[in-house]
Amino acid sequence: MISESVSVEPLDVPVEQTEDELELTLEPDERWWGGAVADGLRMPYGDGSFARDLSGPVWQEDGTSVSNQSSPLLISTRGRLVWSDRPFSFSFRDGVLRASGQRILVGRGGGTLREAYRSGVRRFFPASGGTPARELFTGPQYNTWIEMPYTPTQESVLRFADEIVGTGMPPGVLMIDDNWSPDYGTWQFDRSRFPDPAAMVRRLHAQGFSVMLWIVPFVSPDSAVFRELESQGLLLRDRHGDTAVRRWWNGFSALLDLTHPAAVSWLTDRLDALCSETGVDGFKFDGADPSDYRADDRTAGSAEPVDHTEAWARIGLRYPFNEYRACWRMGGRPLAQRLADKPPLWGKTGIESLIPEMLAQGMIGHPFSCPDMIGGGEIKAMSAQGAVDQEFFVRYAQIAALSPMMQFSVAPSRVLDGTHLAALRAALDVRASLLPLILRLVDEAGDTGEPVLRPMAYHADGLDDVTDQFFLGPDLVVAPVTTKGAAERSVALPAGRWRGDDGTVFEGPAVVGVRCDLTRIPRFERLPDA
């Protein structure tokens, strides 16, 4: 067992001391980040009790599983790191961090959260030097999911694009979501609904859109593709050796065994053909959550549930236009990571979770984040909601506007009146003004691994538990509004001089109250010392 009495070496030099059990007494005011993004609201850990097992699905208190990114990494505001190549369980209780797994390493990468994170990048998840396709950041993304769930057609997709540009919205990446193909696993356009997909893509390209298609690792049972893959031994088998058929949100399907190189080649051959034959630019990789797999599944290669999730993520490295909602241990790689589908709710289950979870994404090595579809992407909740809360939609868009990526699925022109549409356009104008900064930070993330959105503790002392605002790079503090009807919010500013977006200059450290009408995204630029 590693205990607090054991010296921890800097992680920039080889560390040989690893154990299966870890016990560390927390240092004064020490806070920790990492593990599962779905736990973002509980971060930073250390003040109170918390426990998580990273070996499988992230289970919530109500017994449901939440699919999101996770990594076997913990980093602290005092510069310490915990890492393992395999999933581990951990808990914080009574001022002690305990972890159990395989060959858990503990070390010190410096004295601050940033130093610990940068040390972790160098040692465990080095930056690739690349980023996802630039178009994912330069313009908005538009997903067909909410406007046409399970019912996209060539006609409706083209009409969707026409409405976007016709109402003055900028073109961007257009994602054609579920049910563009005849079956899951039969990755060809359903010609009864998409009679000429190549012509559709050419028209979308001419309008300034890039095009992505939704795919999953599932295969519809009793389809021709199912029989082909089963005969070749490329489908996942359960512990009895039978082809596994699992329930997911769209029913029952078999799963590709992505530990089998031939299964990966089979899939990428079909995706490559889609790109070359129809001109589509890339893919939205959905599914492959750890909950889709079992520890005793029979596979071509040795794998725990999280390894299947990682194998699915590795396929996306082939396509610069990619997006993931679930991921495991792919820090430093050029993958676009979206938060799990959110309900259209004020409060911690909805809009208040966006900033903490994007900060958590960055702290496990995923800087290229997106705060789900603007207004919420959880289809059951969206369908039951009725009229869209226009204030909520605008405040959600303001958070997305200063995130690395922003994605629409609900058409703004359909749900917003003139006042709220003007507020949305104001948010787009703010993004446009700060896009050079965002793109520079995206490029730096590709080179250094540092997150684009950063916790306040990343660049400031004494703000460890402030998670409803963030640094966009080292010199801009952003404090979006997440409270219904708010006319003012408080903002914690670090030491130094800060100029607000309204021109007011503040001397920090200080907590200041700022007005926040519907069009304002409070933000503060660091000024040189006088």
Coordinates of C-alpha atoms in Angstrom, one line a residue:
M1 CA 0.0 0.0 0.0
I2 CA 1.2 3.5 -0.8
S3 CA 0.5 5.8 2.2
E4 CA 1.1 9.4 3.0
S5 CA 4.4 8.5 4.6
V6 CA 5.9 7.4 1.3
S7 CA 7.8 10.1 -0.6
V8 CA 6.4 10.9 -4.0
E9 CA 8.8 11.7 -6.8
P10 CA 8.4 14.3 -9.5
L11 CA 6.6 12.7 -12.4
D12 CA 9.1 14.2 -14.9
V13 CA 11.6 11.6 -13.9
P14 CA 10.9 7.8 -14.0
V15 CA 8.7 6.6 -11.2
E16 CA 8.9 2.9 -10.4
Q17 CA 6.8 2.8 -7.2
T18 CA 3.3 1.5 -8.1
E19 CA 0.9 -0.5 -6.0
D20 CA -2.6 -1.9 -6.2
E21 CA -3.8 0.0 -3.1
L22 CA -3.3 3.7 -2.4
E23 CA -4.0 5.8 0.7
L24 CA -3.1 9.5 0.8
T25 CA -3.9 12.0 3.5
L26 CA -5.1 15.2 1.9
E27 CA -2.9 18.2 2.3
P28 CA -4.5 21.4 3.7
D29 CA -7.1 22.8 1.3
E30 CA -6.2 20.2 -1.3
R31 CA -8.8 19.6 -4.0
W32 CA -8.8 17.0 -6.8
W33 CA -10.1 16.7 -10.4
G34 CA -10.5 13.7 -12.7
G35 CA -12.2 10.4 -13.1
A36 CA -15.6 10.7 -14.9
V37 CA -16.9 13.8 -16.6
A38 CA -20.4 13.0 -15.5
D39 CA -19.2 13.7 -11.9
G40 CA -18.2 17.3 -12.9
L41 CA -20.7 18.8 -10.4
R42 CA -18.9 16.9 -7.6
M43 CA -15.5 18.3 -8.6
P44 CA -13.2 19.3 -7.2
Y45 CA -13.2 16.4 -4.7
G46 CA -11.8 16.6 -1.2
D47 CA -14.3 18.6 0.8
G48 CA -16.8 15.9 1.9
S49 CA -17.2 12.2 0.9
F50 CA -17.4 10.8 -2.6
A51 CA -16.7 7.4 -4.3
R52 CA -16.5 6.2 -7.9
D53 CA -15.5 3.0 -9.6
L54 CA -14.1 3.7 -13.1
S55 CA -14.2 0.1 -14.3
G56 CA -17.6 0.3 -15.9
P57 CA -20.7 2.5 -16.3
V58 CA -21.0 5.7 -14.3
W59 CA -24.0 5.0 -12.1
Q60 CA -26.0 7.9 -10.7
E61 CA -27.7 8.0 -7.3
D62 CA -31.1 7.2 -9.0
G63 CA -29.7 3.9 -10.4
T64 CA -29.4 5.1 -14.0
S65 CA -26.1 5.1 -15.9
V66 CA -24.6 8.2 -17.4
S67 CA -22.4 7.9 -20.5
N68 CA -19.6 10.3 -20.8
Q69 CA -15.8 10.5 -20.9
S70 CA -13.6 9.1 -18.2
S71 CA -10.0 8.5 -17.5
P72 CA -7.8 6.7 -14.8
L73 CA -6.4 10.1 -13.7
L74 CA -6.7 12.3 -10.6
I75 CA -4.8 15.6 -10.2
S76 CA -4.7 18.0 -7.3
T77 CA -4.4 21.7 -6.6
R78 CA -1.3 20.8 -4.6
G79 CA 0.4 19.3 -7.6
R80 CA -0.1 15.7 -6.9
L81 CA -1.3 13.1 -9.5
V82 CA -2.7 9.6 -9.3
W83 CA -2.7 7.4 -12.5
S84 CA -3.1 3.8 -13.6
D85 CA -3.1 2.3 -17.0
R86 CA -6.2 0.4 -15.9
P87 CA -9.5 1.5 -14.3
F88 CA -9.5 1.9 -10.6
S89 CA -12.0 2.8 -7.8
F90 CA -11.4 5.7 -5.5
S91 CA -13.0 7.5 -2.6
F92 CA -12.6 10.7 -0.6
R93 CA -13.6 10.4 3.0
D94 CA -12.5 12.0 6.3
G95 CA -9.6 13.8 4.6
V96 CA -8.2 10.6 3.0
L97 CA -8.0 9.6 -0.7
R98 CA -8.1 5.8 -1.1
A99 CA -7.8 4.0 -4.5
S100 CA -7.8 0.4 -5.5
G101 CA -6.9 -1.2 -8.8
Q102 CA -3.8 -2.3 -10.6
R103 CA -0.4 -0.7 -10.4
I104 CA -1.6 2.7 -9.3
L105 CA 1.1 5.4 -9.5
V106 CA 1.2 8.4 -7.3
G107 CA 3.6 11.3 -7.8
R108 CA 4.0 15.1 -7.6
G109 CA 4.2 17.1 -10.8
G110 CA 4.8 20.5 -9.0
G111 CA 2.9 22.6 -6.5
T112 CA -0.2 23.7 -8.5
L113 CA -3.1 22.3 -10.5
R114 CA -1.6 23.5 -13.7
E115 CA 1.8 22.0 -12.9
A116 CA 0.3 18.7 -12.1
Y117 CA -1.8 18.7 -15.2
R118 CA 1.1 19.6 -17.5
S119 CA 3.2 16.9 -15.9
G120 CA 0.4 14.4 -16.5
V121 CA 0.3 15.4 -20.1
R122 CA 4.0 14.8 -20.5
R123 CA 4.0 11.5 -18.7
F124 CA 0.7 9.8 -19.5
F125 CA -1.3 11.4 -22.3
P126 CA 1.1 13.5 -24.5
A127 CA -0.5 15.9 -27.0
S128 CA -0.8 14.6 -30.5
G129 CA 0.1 17.8 -32.2
G130 CA -3.2 17.8 -34.0
T131 CA -6.8 18.9 -33.6
P132 CA -10.2 17.8 -35.0
A133 CA -11.2 19.5 -38.2
R134 CA -11.1 23.2 -37.9
E135 CA -14.6 23.6 -39.3
L136 CA -15.9 22.1 -36.0
F137 CA -14.7 25.3 -34.3
T138 CA -15.0 28.0 -36.8
G139 CA -18.8 27.8 -37.4
P140 CA -21.7 26.4 -35.5
Q141 CA -22.6 22.7 -35.7
Y142 CA -26.2 21.8 -36.7
N143 CA -27.6 18.4 -35.8
T144 CA -30.9 17.1 -37.3
W145 CA -31.7 15.1 -34.1
I146 CA -34.3 17.3 -32.4
E147 CA -35.9 18.7 -35.6
M148 CA -36.3 15.3 -37.2
P149 CA -35.7 12.5 -34.7
Y150 CA -35.5 9.1 -36.5
T151 CA -37.0 10.7 -39.6
P152 CA -34.3 12.4 -41.7
T153 CA -34.8 12.4 -45.5
Q154 CA -32.9 14.1 -48.3
E155 CA -35.7 16.6 -48.7
S156 CA -35.9 17.5 -45.0
V157 CA -32.1 17.8 -44.5
L158 CA -31.9 20.2 -47.5
R159 CA -34.8 22.1 -46.1
F160 CA -33.1 22.3 -42.7
A161 CA -30.0 23.7 -44.3
D162 CA -32.0 26.2 -46.4
E163 CA -33.8 27.4 -43.3
I164 CA -30.4 27.9 -41.5
V165 CA -28.9 30.1 -44.1
G166 CA -32.2 31.7 -45.0
T167 CA -32.7 33.1 -41.5
G168 CA -29.2 34.6 -41.5
M169 CA -27.5 31.9 -39.4
P170 CA -23.9 31.1 -40.5
P171 CA -23.4 27.7 -42.2
G172 CA -21.2 25.2 -40.4
V173 CA -21.0 21.4 -39.8
L174 CA -24.3 19.7 -40.5
M175 CA -24.8 16.3 -38.8
I176 CA -27.4 13.9 -40.2
D177 CA -28.5 11.9 -37.1
D178 CA -30.1 8.5 -36.6
N179 CA -31.9 6.5 -39.3
W180 CA -30.3 7.7 -42.5
S181 CA -29.4 4.1 -43.2
P182 CA -31.7 1.1 -43.7
D183 CA -30.3 -0.9 -40.7
Y184 CA -27.7 -0.4 -38.0
G185 CA -24.5 -1.8 -39.3
T186 CA -25.7 -1.4 -42.9
W187 CA -23.8 1.8 -43.4
Q188 CA -25.2 2.9 -46.7
F189 CA -27.9 5.6 -47.4
D190 CA -31.4 4.3 -47.4
R191 CA -32.2 5.2 -51.1
S192 CA -36.0 5.3 -50.4
R193 CA -35.3 8.4 -48.3
F194 CA -32.0 9.6 -49.7
P195 CA -32.3 9.0 -53.5
D196 CA -29.1 10.8 -54.4
P197 CA -26.9 11.4 -51.4
A198 CA -23.9 12.5 -53.4
A199 CA -26.0 15.3 -55.0
M200 CA -27.3 16.3 -51.5
V201 CA -23.8 16.5 -50.1
R202 CA -22.6 18.6 -53.1
R203 CA -25.4 21.0 -52.6
L204 CA -24.7 21.3 -48.9
H205 CA -21.0 21.8 -49.6
A206 CA -21.9 24.6 -52.0
Q207 CA -23.9 26.3 -49.2
G208 CA -20.9 26.2 -47.0
F209 CA -21.7 23.2 -44.9
S210 CA -19.5 20.2 -44.0
V211 CA -21.5 17.0 -43.6
M212 CA -21.2 14.3 -40.9
L213 CA -23.2 11.1 -40.4
W214 CA -24.3 9.4 -37.1
I215 CA -23.0 5.9 -36.6
V216 CA -22.9 3.3 -33.8
P217 CA -21.1 0.0 -33.2
F218 CA -24.4 -1.9 -33.3
V219 CA -25.7 -4.3 -35.9
S220 CA -29.4 -5.0 -36.4
P221 CA -30.2 -8.7 -35.7
D222 CA -31.3 -10.9 -38.6
S223 CA -30.1 -8.5 -41.2
A224 CA -27.8 -9.5 -44.1
V225 CA -24.9 -7.7 -42.5
F226 CA -25.6 -9.4 -39.2
R227 CA -25.4 -12.8 -40.9
E228 CA -22.2 -11.8 -42.8
L229 CA -20.4 -10.6 -39.6
E230 CA -21.5 -13.5 -37.5
S231 CA -20.2 -16.0 -40.0
Q232 CA -16.8 -14.3 -39.9
G233 CA -16.7 -14.2 -36.1
L234 CA -16.6 -10.4 -36.0
L235 CA -19.5 -9.9 -33.5
L236 CA -19.2 -9.7 -29.7
R237 CA -20.0 -13.0 -27.9
D238 CA -21.3 -13.4 -24.4
R239 CA -19.8 -15.6 -21.7
H240 CA -21.5 -18.6 -23.1
G241 CA -20.0 -18.1 -26.5
D242 CA -23.2 -17.0 -28.2
T243 CA -23.5 -13.8 -30.2
A244 CA -24.4 -11.1 -27.8
V245 CA -27.6 -9.2 -28.4
R246 CA -27.9 -6.2 -26.1
R247 CA -30.6 -3.7 -25.3
W248 CA -29.8 -0.1 -26.0
W249 CA -31.9 3.1 -26.4
N250 CA -33.1 2.0 -29.8
G251 CA -34.0 -1.6 -29.0
F252 CA -31.8 -4.8 -29.4
S253 CA -28.7 -5.1 -31.4
A254 CA -25.5 -7.2 -31.8
L255 CA -22.2 -5.4 -31.4
L256 CA -19.0 -5.4 -33.5
D257 CA -16.1 -6.9 -31.6
L258 CA -13.7 -3.9 -32.0
T259 CA -10.9 -5.9 -30.4
H260 CA -10.8 -7.9 -33.7
P261 CA -8.7 -6.1 -36.3
A262 CA -10.8 -7.6 -39.1
A263 CA -14.0 -6.0 -37.5
V264 CA -12.3 -2.6 -37.4
S265 CA -11.2 -3.0 -41.1
W266 CA -14.7 -4.0 -42.1
L267 CA -16.1 -0.9 -40.5
T268 CA -13.5 1.6 -41.8
D269 CA -13.8 0.2 -45.3
R270 CA -17.4 1.1 -45.3
L271 CA -16.9 4.5 -43.7
D272 CA -14.1 5.3 -46.2
A273 CA -16.5 4.3 -49.1
L274 CA -19.1 6.6 -47.8
C275 CA -16.6 9.5 -47.8
S276 CA -15.3 8.7 -51.3
E277 CA -18.7 7.8 -52.9
T278 CA -20.9 10.5 -51.4
G279 CA -18.5 13.2 -50.3
V280 CA -19.5 13.2 -46.6
D281 CA -16.7 14.6 -44.4
G282 CA -16.9 12.5 -41.3
F283 CA -18.9 10.8 -38.5
K284 CA -20.6 11.3 -35.2
F285 CA -19.6 8.2 -33.3
D286 CA -22.4 7.4 -30.8
G287 CA -22.8 4.5 -28.5
A288 CA -20.0 2.1 -27.3
D289 CA -20.8 3.0 -23.7
P290 CA -19.2 0.8 -21.0
S291 CA -22.7 -0.3 -20.0
D292 CA -23.0 -2.0 -23.5
Y293 CA -20.4 -4.5 -22.5
R294 CA -19.8 -7.2 -19.8
A295 CA -16.5 -8.1 -18.1
D296 CA -17.0 -11.7 -19.1
D297 CA -17.8 -11.2 -22.8
R298 CA -15.7 -13.3 -25.1
T299 CA -13.7 -11.2 -27.5
A300 CA -10.8 -11.6 -30.0
G301 CA -8.6 -9.5 -27.7
S302 CA -8.5 -9.3 -23.9
A303 CA -10.9 -6.4 -23.0
E304 CA -12.8 -4.9 -20.1
P305 CA -15.9 -2.8 -20.9
V306 CA -13.9 0.4 -21.0
D307 CA -11.5 -1.1 -23.6
H308 CA -14.3 -1.4 -26.1
T309 CA -15.1 2.2 -25.5
E310 CA -11.5 3.1 -26.1
A311 CA -11.4 0.9 -29.3
W312 CA -14.4 2.8 -30.6
A313 CA -12.7 6.1 -30.0
R314 CA -9.5 5.1 -31.8
I315 CA -11.5 4.6 -35.0
G316 CA -12.3 8.3 -34.9
L317 CA -8.6 9.2 -35.2
R318 CA -8.9 8.2 -38.8
Y319 CA -11.5 11.0 -39.5
P320 CA -10.7 14.7 -38.6
F321 CA -14.5 15.3 -38.6
N322 CA -15.5 13.3 -35.6
E323 CA -17.6 13.6 -32.4
Y324 CA -17.9 11.4 -29.3
R325 CA -20.2 11.4 -26.4
A326 CA -18.5 8.5 -24.6
C327 CA -14.8 7.9 -24.3
W328 CA -12.2 6.3 -22.2
R329 CA -8.5 7.3 -21.7
M330 CA -8.0 9.1 -24.9
G331 CA -6.4 12.3 -23.5
G332 CA -4.3 14.3 -25.9
R333 CA -5.9 12.9 -29.0
P334 CA -7.7 15.0 -31.6
L335 CA -11.2 13.9 -30.8
A336 CA -14.2 16.2 -30.4
Q337 CA -16.0 15.4 -27.1
R338 CA -19.6 16.4 -26.5
L339 CA -21.2 16.3 -23.1
A340 CA -23.9 13.7 -22.5
D341 CA -27.4 14.5 -23.7
K342 CA -29.0 17.1 -21.3
P343 CA -32.6 17.8 -20.4
P344 CA -34.0 21.3 -21.0
L345 CA -33.9 22.2 -17.3
W346 CA -32.6 25.0 -15.1
G347 CA -30.6 23.7 -12.2
K348 CA -27.9 21.1 -11.6
T349 CA -29.4 18.4 -13.8
G350 CA -29.5 20.8 -16.8
I351 CA -27.7 24.0 -17.5
E352 CA -25.7 24.3 -14.3
S353 CA -23.9 21.1 -15.2
L354 CA -22.4 22.4 -18.4
I355 CA -19.5 24.4 -17.1
P356 CA -18.4 21.9 -14.4
E357 CA -18.5 19.0 -16.8
M358 CA -16.6 20.8 -19.6
L359 CA -14.0 21.8 -17.0
A360 CA -13.8 18.1 -16.0
Q361 CA -13.4 17.2 -19.7
G362 CA -10.3 19.4 -19.9
M363 CA -8.9 18.1 -16.6
I364 CA -8.8 14.5 -18.0
G365 CA -7.1 15.5 -21.3
H366 CA -10.1 16.3 -23.6
P367 CA -9.8 20.0 -24.5
F368 CA -12.0 19.9 -27.6
S369 CA -15.3 20.1 -25.8
C370 CA -18.9 20.8 -26.7
P371 CA -21.7 21.5 -24.2
D372 CA -24.4 19.2 -25.9
M373 CA -27.0 20.6 -28.2
I374 CA -28.1 24.1 -27.4
G375 CA -31.4 23.9 -25.4
G376 CA -30.8 20.3 -24.5
G377 CA -30.4 17.1 -26.5
E378 CA -32.2 14.6 -24.4
I379 CA -35.0 13.6 -26.8
K380 CA -37.6 12.4 -24.3
A381 CA -37.4 15.5 -22.2
M382 CA -37.4 17.7 -25.2
S383 CA -40.4 16.0 -26.7
A384 CA -42.3 16.3 -23.4
Q385 CA -41.3 19.9 -22.8
G386 CA -43.7 21.6 -25.2
A387 CA -42.9 25.2 -25.8
V388 CA -39.2 26.0 -25.6
D389 CA -38.1 28.2 -22.6
Q390 CA -36.6 31.1 -24.7
E391 CA -34.6 32.5 -21.9
F392 CA -33.1 29.1 -21.2
F393 CA -32.2 28.6 -24.8
V394 CA -30.4 32.0 -25.0
R395 CA -28.4 31.4 -21.8
Y396 CA -27.5 27.9 -23.0
A397 CA -26.3 29.4 -26.3
Q398 CA -24.2 32.0 -24.4
I399 CA -22.3 29.2 -22.6
A400 CA -21.8 27.4 -25.9
A401 CA -20.7 30.5 -27.7
L402 CA -17.6 30.7 -25.5
S403 CA -16.9 27.0 -25.5
P404 CA -14.6 25.4 -28.1
M405 CA -17.6 24.2 -30.1
M406 CA -21.3 25.1 -30.2
Q407 CA -24.0 22.9 -31.6
F408 CA -27.6 23.6 -32.5
S409 CA -30.3 21.0 -33.0
V410 CA -33.5 22.9 -32.3
A411 CA -33.8 25.5 -35.1
P412 CA -33.5 29.0 -33.4
S413 CA -35.8 30.7 -35.9
R414 CA -38.6 28.2 -35.1
V415 CA -38.6 28.7 -31.3
L416 CA -37.4 32.2 -30.6
D417 CA -39.2 35.5 -30.9
G418 CA -37.5 38.6 -32.1
T419 CA -36.1 39.7 -28.7
H420 CA -34.6 36.3 -28.0
L421 CA -33.3 35.8 -31.5
A422 CA -31.5 39.1 -31.2
A423 CA -30.0 38.0 -28.0
L424 CA -28.8 34.8 -29.7
R425 CA -27.3 36.7 -32.5
A426 CA -25.5 38.9 -29.9
A427 CA -23.9 35.7 -28.5
L428 CA -22.8 34.7 -32.0
D429 CA -21.2 38.1 -32.4
V430 CA -19.3 37.7 -29.1
R431 CA -18.1 34.3 -30.3
A432 CA -17.0 35.9 -33.6
S433 CA -15.1 38.6 -31.8
L434 CA -13.3 36.0 -29.7
L435 CA -12.9 33.3 -32.3
P436 CA -9.2 34.2 -33.0
L437 CA -8.5 33.5 -29.3
I438 CA -10.6 30.3 -29.3
L439 CA -8.8 29.0 -32.4
R440 CA -5.4 29.9 -30.9
L441 CA -6.2 28.0 -27.8
V442 CA -7.5 25.0 -29.8
D443 CA -4.1 25.0 -31.7
E444 CA -2.2 25.3 -28.4
A445 CA -4.3 22.4 -27.0
G446 CA -3.2 20.3 -30.0
D447 CA 0.5 21.1 -29.3
T448 CA 0.6 21.2 -25.5
G449 CA -2.5 19.3 -24.3
E450 CA -3.6 22.2 -22.1
P451 CA -7.4 22.7 -22.0
V452 CA -9.2 25.5 -23.7
L453 CA -11.7 26.0 -20.8
R454 CA -9.8 26.0 -17.5
P455 CA -10.9 25.9 -13.9
M456 CA -10.3 29.1 -11.9
A457 CA -7.8 27.2 -9.8
Y458 CA -5.7 26.5 -13.0
H459 CA -4.5 30.1 -13.0
A460 CA -5.5 31.5 -9.6
D461 CA -5.1 30.8 -5.9
G462 CA -8.0 30.6 -3.5
L463 CA -10.7 29.9 -6.1
D464 CA -10.5 26.1 -6.0
D465 CA -14.3 25.6 -5.5
V466 CA -15.5 28.2 -8.0
T467 CA -16.9 26.1 -10.9
D468 CA -19.7 28.2 -12.4
Q469 CA -17.2 30.4 -14.3
F470 CA -13.9 29.6 -16.1
F471 CA -10.7 30.9 -17.7
L472 CA -10.7 30.9 -21.5
G473 CA -6.9 30.8 -21.7
P474 CA -4.9 32.4 -19.0
D475 CA -6.2 36.0 -19.4
L476 CA -9.9 36.0 -19.9
V477 CA -12.5 35.1 -17.1
V478 CA -15.9 34.1 -18.4
A479 CA -18.9 34.0 -16.1
P480 CA -22.1 33.0 -18.0
V481 CA -25.5 33.2 -16.5
T482 CA -27.2 29.9 -15.5
T483 CA -30.0 31.1 -13.2
K484 CA -33.5 31.8 -14.5
G485 CA -34.5 35.4 -14.4
A486 CA -31.1 36.6 -13.2
A487 CA -30.5 40.3 -13.6
E488 CA -27.1 40.2 -11.7
R489 CA -24.6 37.6 -10.8
S490 CA -21.4 37.5 -8.7
V491 CA -18.0 36.9 -10.3
A492 CA -14.9 35.9 -8.4
L493 CA -11.8 37.7 -9.9
P494 CA -8.2 36.7 -9.1
A495 CA -5.5 39.0 -8.0
G496 CA -4.7 41.7 -10.6
R497 CA -6.5 44.3 -12.7
W498 CA -9.5 43.1 -14.8
R499 CA -11.5 45.0 -17.4
G500 CA -15.1 43.9 -17.8
D501 CA -16.9 43.6 -21.2
D502 CA -18.7 46.9 -20.3
G503 CA -15.4 48.7 -19.7
T504 CA -15.4 48.7 -15.9
V505 CA -12.0 48.0 -14.3
F506 CA -11.8 45.9 -11.1
E507 CA -8.9 45.3 -8.8
G508 CA -8.7 41.7 -7.6
P509 CA -8.8 39.5 -5.7
A510 CA -12.5 40.4 -5.3
V511 CA -16.0 39.1 -5.7
V512 CA -18.0 41.6 -7.7
G513 CA -21.6 41.9 -8.7
V514 CA -22.3 42.5 -12.4
R515 CA -25.4 43.3 -14.3
C516 CA -26.4 40.6 -16.8
D517 CA -29.3 41.5 -19.1
L518 CA -30.4 38.9 -21.6
T519 CA -27.7 39.9 -24.2
R520 CA -24.7 39.9 -21.8
I521 CA -22.1 37.2 -21.3
P522 CA -20.0 38.6 -18.4
R523 CA -16.3 38.4 -19.1
F524 CA -13.2 40.0 -17.8
E525 CA -9.8 40.6 -19.5
R526 CA -6.6 40.6 -17.5
L527 CA -4.9 44.0 -17.7
P528 CA -1.1 44.6 -17.4
D529 CA 0.1 45.8 -14.0
A530 CA -0.1 49.5 -13.7

